[in-house]
mmCIF file of C-alpha atoms and ligand atoms in Angstrom:
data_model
loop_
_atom_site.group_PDB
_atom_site.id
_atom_site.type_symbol
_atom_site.label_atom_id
_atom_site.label_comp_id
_atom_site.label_asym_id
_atom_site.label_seq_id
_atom_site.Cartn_x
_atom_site.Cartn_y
_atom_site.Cartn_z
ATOM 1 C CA UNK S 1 0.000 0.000 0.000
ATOM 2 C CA UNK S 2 0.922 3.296 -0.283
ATOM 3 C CA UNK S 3 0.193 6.508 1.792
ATOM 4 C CA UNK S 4 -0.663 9.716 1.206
ATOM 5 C CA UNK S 5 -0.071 11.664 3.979
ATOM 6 C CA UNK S 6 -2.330 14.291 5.415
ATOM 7 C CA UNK S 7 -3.556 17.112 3.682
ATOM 8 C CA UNK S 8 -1.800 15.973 0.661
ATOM 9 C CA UNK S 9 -2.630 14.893 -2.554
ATOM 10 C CA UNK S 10 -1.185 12.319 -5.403
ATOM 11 C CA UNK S 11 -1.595 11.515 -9.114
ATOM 12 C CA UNK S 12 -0.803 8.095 -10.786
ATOM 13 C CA UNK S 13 -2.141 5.809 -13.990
ATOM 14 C CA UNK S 14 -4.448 3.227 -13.934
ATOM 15 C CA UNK S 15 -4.819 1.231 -16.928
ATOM 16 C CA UNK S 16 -8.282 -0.535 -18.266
ATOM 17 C CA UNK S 17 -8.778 -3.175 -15.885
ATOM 18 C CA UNK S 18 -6.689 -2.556 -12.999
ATOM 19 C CA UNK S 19 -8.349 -2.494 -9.695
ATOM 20 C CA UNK S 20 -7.593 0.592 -7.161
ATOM 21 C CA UNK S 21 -8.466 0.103 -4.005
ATOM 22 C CA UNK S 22 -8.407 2.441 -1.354
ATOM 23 C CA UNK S 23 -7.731 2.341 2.445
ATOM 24 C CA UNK S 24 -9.251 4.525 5.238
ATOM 25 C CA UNK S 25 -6.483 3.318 7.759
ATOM 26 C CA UNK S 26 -7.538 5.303 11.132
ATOM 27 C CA UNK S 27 -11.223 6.116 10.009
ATOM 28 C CA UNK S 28 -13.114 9.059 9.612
ATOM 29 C CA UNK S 29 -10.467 10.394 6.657
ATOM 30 C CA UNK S 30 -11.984 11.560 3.540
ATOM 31 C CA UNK S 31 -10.497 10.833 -0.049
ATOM 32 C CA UNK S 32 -10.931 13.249 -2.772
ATOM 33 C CA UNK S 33 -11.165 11.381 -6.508
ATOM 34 C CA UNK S 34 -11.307 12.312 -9.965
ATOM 35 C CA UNK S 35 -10.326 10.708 -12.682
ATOM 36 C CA UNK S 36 -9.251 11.375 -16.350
ATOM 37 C CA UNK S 37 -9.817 9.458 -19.698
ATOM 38 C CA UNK S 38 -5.593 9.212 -20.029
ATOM 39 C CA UNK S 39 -5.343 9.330 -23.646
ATOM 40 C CA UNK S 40 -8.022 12.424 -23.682
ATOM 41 C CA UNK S 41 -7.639 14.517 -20.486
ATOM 42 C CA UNK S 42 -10.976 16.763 -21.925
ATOM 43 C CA UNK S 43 -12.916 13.268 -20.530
ATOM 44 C CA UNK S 44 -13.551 13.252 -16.791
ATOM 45 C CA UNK S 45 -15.492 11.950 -14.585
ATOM 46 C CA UNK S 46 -19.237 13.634 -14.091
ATOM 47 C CA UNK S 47 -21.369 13.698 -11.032
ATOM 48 C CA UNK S 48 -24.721 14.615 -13.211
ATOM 49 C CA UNK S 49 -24.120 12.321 -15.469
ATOM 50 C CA UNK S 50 -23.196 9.671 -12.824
ATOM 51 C CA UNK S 51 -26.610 10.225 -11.301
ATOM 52 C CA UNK S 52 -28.216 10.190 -14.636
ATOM 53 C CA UNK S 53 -27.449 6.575 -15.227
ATOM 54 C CA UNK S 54 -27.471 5.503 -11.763
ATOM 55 C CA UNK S 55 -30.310 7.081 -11.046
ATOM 56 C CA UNK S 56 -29.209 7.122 -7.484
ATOM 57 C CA UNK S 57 -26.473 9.805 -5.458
ATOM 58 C CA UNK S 58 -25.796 7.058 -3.013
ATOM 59 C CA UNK S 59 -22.967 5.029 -4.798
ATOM 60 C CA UNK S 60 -21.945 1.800 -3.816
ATOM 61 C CA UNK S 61 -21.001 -1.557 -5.183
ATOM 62 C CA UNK S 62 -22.174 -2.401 -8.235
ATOM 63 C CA UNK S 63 -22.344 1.537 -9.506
ATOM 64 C CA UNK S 64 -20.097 2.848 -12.017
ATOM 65 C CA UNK S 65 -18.615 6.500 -12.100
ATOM 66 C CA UNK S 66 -19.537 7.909 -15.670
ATOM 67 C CA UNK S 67 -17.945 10.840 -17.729
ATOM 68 C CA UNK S 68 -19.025 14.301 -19.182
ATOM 69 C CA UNK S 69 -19.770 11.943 -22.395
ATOM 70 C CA UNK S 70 -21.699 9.448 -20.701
ATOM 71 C CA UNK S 71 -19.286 6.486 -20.835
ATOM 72 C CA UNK S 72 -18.725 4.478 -17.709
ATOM 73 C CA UNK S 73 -14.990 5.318 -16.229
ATOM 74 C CA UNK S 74 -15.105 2.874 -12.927
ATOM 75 C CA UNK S 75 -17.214 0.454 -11.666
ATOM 76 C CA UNK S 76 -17.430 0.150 -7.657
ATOM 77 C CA UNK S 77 -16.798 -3.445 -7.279
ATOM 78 C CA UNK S 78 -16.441 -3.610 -3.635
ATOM 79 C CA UNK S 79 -17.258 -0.897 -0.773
ATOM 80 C CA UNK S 80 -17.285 -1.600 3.340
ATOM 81 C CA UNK S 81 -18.728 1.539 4.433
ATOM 82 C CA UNK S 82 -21.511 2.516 1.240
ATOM 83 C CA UNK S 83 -21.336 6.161 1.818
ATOM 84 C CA UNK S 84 -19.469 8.592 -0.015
ATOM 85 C CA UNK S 85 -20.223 11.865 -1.550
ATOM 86 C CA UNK S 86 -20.325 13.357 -5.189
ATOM 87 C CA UNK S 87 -22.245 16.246 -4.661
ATOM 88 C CA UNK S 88 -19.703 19.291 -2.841
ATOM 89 C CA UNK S 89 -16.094 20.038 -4.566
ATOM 90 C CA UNK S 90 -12.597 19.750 -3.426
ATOM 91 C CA UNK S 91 -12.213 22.074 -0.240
ATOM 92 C CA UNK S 92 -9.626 24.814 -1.422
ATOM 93 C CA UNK S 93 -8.281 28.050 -0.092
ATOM 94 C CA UNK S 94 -11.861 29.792 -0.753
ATOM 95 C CA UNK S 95 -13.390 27.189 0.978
ATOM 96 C CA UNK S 96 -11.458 27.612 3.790
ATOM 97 C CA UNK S 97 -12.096 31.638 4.480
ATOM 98 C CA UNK S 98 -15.735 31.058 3.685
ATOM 99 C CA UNK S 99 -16.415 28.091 5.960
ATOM 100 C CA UNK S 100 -13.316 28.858 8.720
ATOM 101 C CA UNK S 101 -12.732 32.570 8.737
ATOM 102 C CA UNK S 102 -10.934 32.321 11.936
ATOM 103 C CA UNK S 103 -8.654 29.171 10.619
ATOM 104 C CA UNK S 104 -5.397 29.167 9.028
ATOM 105 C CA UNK S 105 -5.727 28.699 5.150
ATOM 106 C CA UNK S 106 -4.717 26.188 3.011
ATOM 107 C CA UNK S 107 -5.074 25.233 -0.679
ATOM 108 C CA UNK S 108 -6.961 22.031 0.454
ATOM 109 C CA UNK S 109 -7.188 19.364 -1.621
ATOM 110 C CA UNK S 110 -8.245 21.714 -5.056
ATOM 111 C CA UNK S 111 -4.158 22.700 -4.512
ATOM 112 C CA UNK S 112 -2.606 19.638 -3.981
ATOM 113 C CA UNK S 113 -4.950 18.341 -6.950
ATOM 114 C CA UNK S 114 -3.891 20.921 -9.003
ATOM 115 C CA UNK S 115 -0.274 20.404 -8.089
ATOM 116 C CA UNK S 116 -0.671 16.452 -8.167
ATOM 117 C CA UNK S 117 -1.859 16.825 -12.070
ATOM 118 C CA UNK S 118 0.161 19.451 -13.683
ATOM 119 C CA UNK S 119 2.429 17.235 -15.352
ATOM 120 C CA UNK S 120 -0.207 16.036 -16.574
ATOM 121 C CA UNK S 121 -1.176 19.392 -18.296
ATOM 122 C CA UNK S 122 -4.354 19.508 -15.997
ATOM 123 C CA UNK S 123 -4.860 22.966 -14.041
ATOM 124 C CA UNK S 124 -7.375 23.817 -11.341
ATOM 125 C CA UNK S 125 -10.104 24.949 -13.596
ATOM 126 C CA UNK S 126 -10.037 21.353 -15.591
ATOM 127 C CA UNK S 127 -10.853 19.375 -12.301
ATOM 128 C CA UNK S 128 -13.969 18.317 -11.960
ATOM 129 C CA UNK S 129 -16.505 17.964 -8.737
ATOM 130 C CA UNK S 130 -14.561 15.073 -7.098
ATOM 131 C CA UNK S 131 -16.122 11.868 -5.833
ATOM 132 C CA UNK S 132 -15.318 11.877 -2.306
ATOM 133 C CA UNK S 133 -14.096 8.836 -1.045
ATOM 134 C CA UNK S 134 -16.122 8.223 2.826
ATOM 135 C CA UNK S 135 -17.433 11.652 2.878
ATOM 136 C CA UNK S 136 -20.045 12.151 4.994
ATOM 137 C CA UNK S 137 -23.052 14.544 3.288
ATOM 138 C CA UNK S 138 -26.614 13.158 4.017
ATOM 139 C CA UNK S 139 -29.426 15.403 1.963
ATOM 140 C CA UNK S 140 -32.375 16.373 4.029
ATOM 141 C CA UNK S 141 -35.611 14.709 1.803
ATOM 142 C CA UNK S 142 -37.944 17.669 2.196
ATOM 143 C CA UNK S 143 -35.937 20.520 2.825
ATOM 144 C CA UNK S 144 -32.517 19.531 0.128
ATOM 145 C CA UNK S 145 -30.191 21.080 3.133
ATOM 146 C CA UNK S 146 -27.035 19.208 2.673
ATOM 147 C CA UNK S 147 -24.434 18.957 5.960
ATOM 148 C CA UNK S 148 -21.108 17.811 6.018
ATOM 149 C CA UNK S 149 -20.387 14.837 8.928
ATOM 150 C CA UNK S 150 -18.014 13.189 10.295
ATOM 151 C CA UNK S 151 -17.490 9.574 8.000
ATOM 152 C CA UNK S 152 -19.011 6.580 8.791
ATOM 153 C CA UNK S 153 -15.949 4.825 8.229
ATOM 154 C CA UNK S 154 -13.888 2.968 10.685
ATOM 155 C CA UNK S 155 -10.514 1.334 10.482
ATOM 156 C CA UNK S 156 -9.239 -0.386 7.732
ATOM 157 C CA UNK S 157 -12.325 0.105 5.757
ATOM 158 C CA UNK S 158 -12.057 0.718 2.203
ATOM 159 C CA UNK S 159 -13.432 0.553 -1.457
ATOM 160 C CA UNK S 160 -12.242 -0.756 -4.567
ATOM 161 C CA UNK S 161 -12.375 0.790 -7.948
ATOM 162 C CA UNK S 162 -12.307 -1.269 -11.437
ATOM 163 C CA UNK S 163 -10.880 1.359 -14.007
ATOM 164 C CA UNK S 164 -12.941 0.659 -17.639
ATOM 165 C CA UNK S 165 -10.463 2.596 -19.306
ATOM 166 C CA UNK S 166 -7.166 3.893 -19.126
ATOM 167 C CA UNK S 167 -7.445 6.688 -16.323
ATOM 168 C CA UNK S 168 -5.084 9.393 -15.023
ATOM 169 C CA UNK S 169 -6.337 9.410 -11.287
ATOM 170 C CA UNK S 170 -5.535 12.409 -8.511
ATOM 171 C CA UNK S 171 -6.701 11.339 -5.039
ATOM 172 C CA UNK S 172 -5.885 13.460 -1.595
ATOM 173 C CA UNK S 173 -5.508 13.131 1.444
ATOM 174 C CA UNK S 174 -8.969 15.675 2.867
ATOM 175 C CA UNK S 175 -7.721 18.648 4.125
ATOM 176 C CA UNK S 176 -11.103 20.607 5.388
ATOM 177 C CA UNK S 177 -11.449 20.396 9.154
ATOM 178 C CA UNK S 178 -15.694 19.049 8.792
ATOM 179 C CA UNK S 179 -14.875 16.460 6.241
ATOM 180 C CA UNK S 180 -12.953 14.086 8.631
ATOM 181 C CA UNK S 181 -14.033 15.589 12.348
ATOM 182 C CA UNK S 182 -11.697 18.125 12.296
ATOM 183 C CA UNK S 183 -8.617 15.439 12.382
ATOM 184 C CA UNK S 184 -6.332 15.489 9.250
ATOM 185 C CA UNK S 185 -5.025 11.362 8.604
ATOM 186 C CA UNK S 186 -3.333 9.558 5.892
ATOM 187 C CA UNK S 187 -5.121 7.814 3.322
ATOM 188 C CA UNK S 188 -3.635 4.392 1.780
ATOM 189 C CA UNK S 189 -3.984 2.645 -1.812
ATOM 190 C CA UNK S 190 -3.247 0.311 -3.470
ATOM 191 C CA UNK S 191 -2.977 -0.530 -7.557
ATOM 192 C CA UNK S 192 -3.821 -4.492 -8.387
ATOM 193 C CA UNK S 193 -2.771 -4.679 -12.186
ATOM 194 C CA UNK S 194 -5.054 -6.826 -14.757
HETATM 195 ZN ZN1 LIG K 201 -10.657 18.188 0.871
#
């Protein structure tokens, strides 16, 4: 396995096939994922057009992660905790003066996205709204008021990702102080080949 360590972030390739999966090793740590179609970085993954064709926003084994042209990227093929979010974006330095004025700053994980991808040729306005790995957002059924809570994940729990296609992934290590219960922890992977 690997770690990224906290408030971090991390960019690698995942060919058609491969598996990904990915370790909450403490609990309560939130993973920030996007993904891009490697041999045409203008194909990402899409959050409307995941819930589209899933027809659901809670996504769990047995889902698949779709892009902006409505072809499947990943496939969920095995999740312990069923409860992760694709609604919010990466937390970045706005994010942090709007939500924790009287908190230090930092470029969250939209930065260290950012920073993971540019050799890649990706900048922060190409990344997309990331599916985040054990975050916590339950939607209130008559009102729509989203909230951000602490994960349900514990331990060792963790989900594994098929890629479809050849993917350039970036994945961080949450760095907003709701997303994990205001502790910042590592996050571990780890890349099974076809
Ligand atoms: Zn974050």
């Amino acid at each position: 396995m690997v770690e990224i360590a906290p408030r971090s972030g991390t960019a690698f390739l995942l060919p058609a096939g491969a598996t990904l999966k990915v370790v909450d090793p403490f609990g309560e740590q939130v993973s920030d994922f996007v993904a891009f179609n490697r041999h045409d970085m203008r194909e990402i993954i899409s959050n409307g057009r995941t819930f589209d064709y899933e027809e659901t926003i809670r996504l769990t084994r047995g889902n698949r992660l779709w892009s902006n042209r409505s072809r499947p990227m990943i496939e969920i093929v095995e999740d312990t905790v069923g409860r992760h979010d694709f609604l919010l974006t990466p937390c970045s330095e706005a994010t942090f003066r709007h939500f924790y004025p009287d908190r230090p700053v930092h470029r969250g994980c939209m930065g260290n996205l950012a920073a993971a991808l540019a050799p890649h040729g990706v900048t922060a306005d190409d990344i997309p709204t990331a599916f985040n790995i054990f975050m916590n957002v339950p939607v209130d059924g008559e009102s729509g008021r989203l909230r951000v809570l602490p994960p349900i994940s514990k331990a060792g729990d963790s989900i594994t990702l098929r890629a479809l296609m050849d993917l350039v992934i970036g994945m961080t290590a949450c760095s907003a102080y709701d997303s994990n219960g205001g502790t910042f922890k590592p996050i571990r992977y780890g890349i099974d080949a076809p």
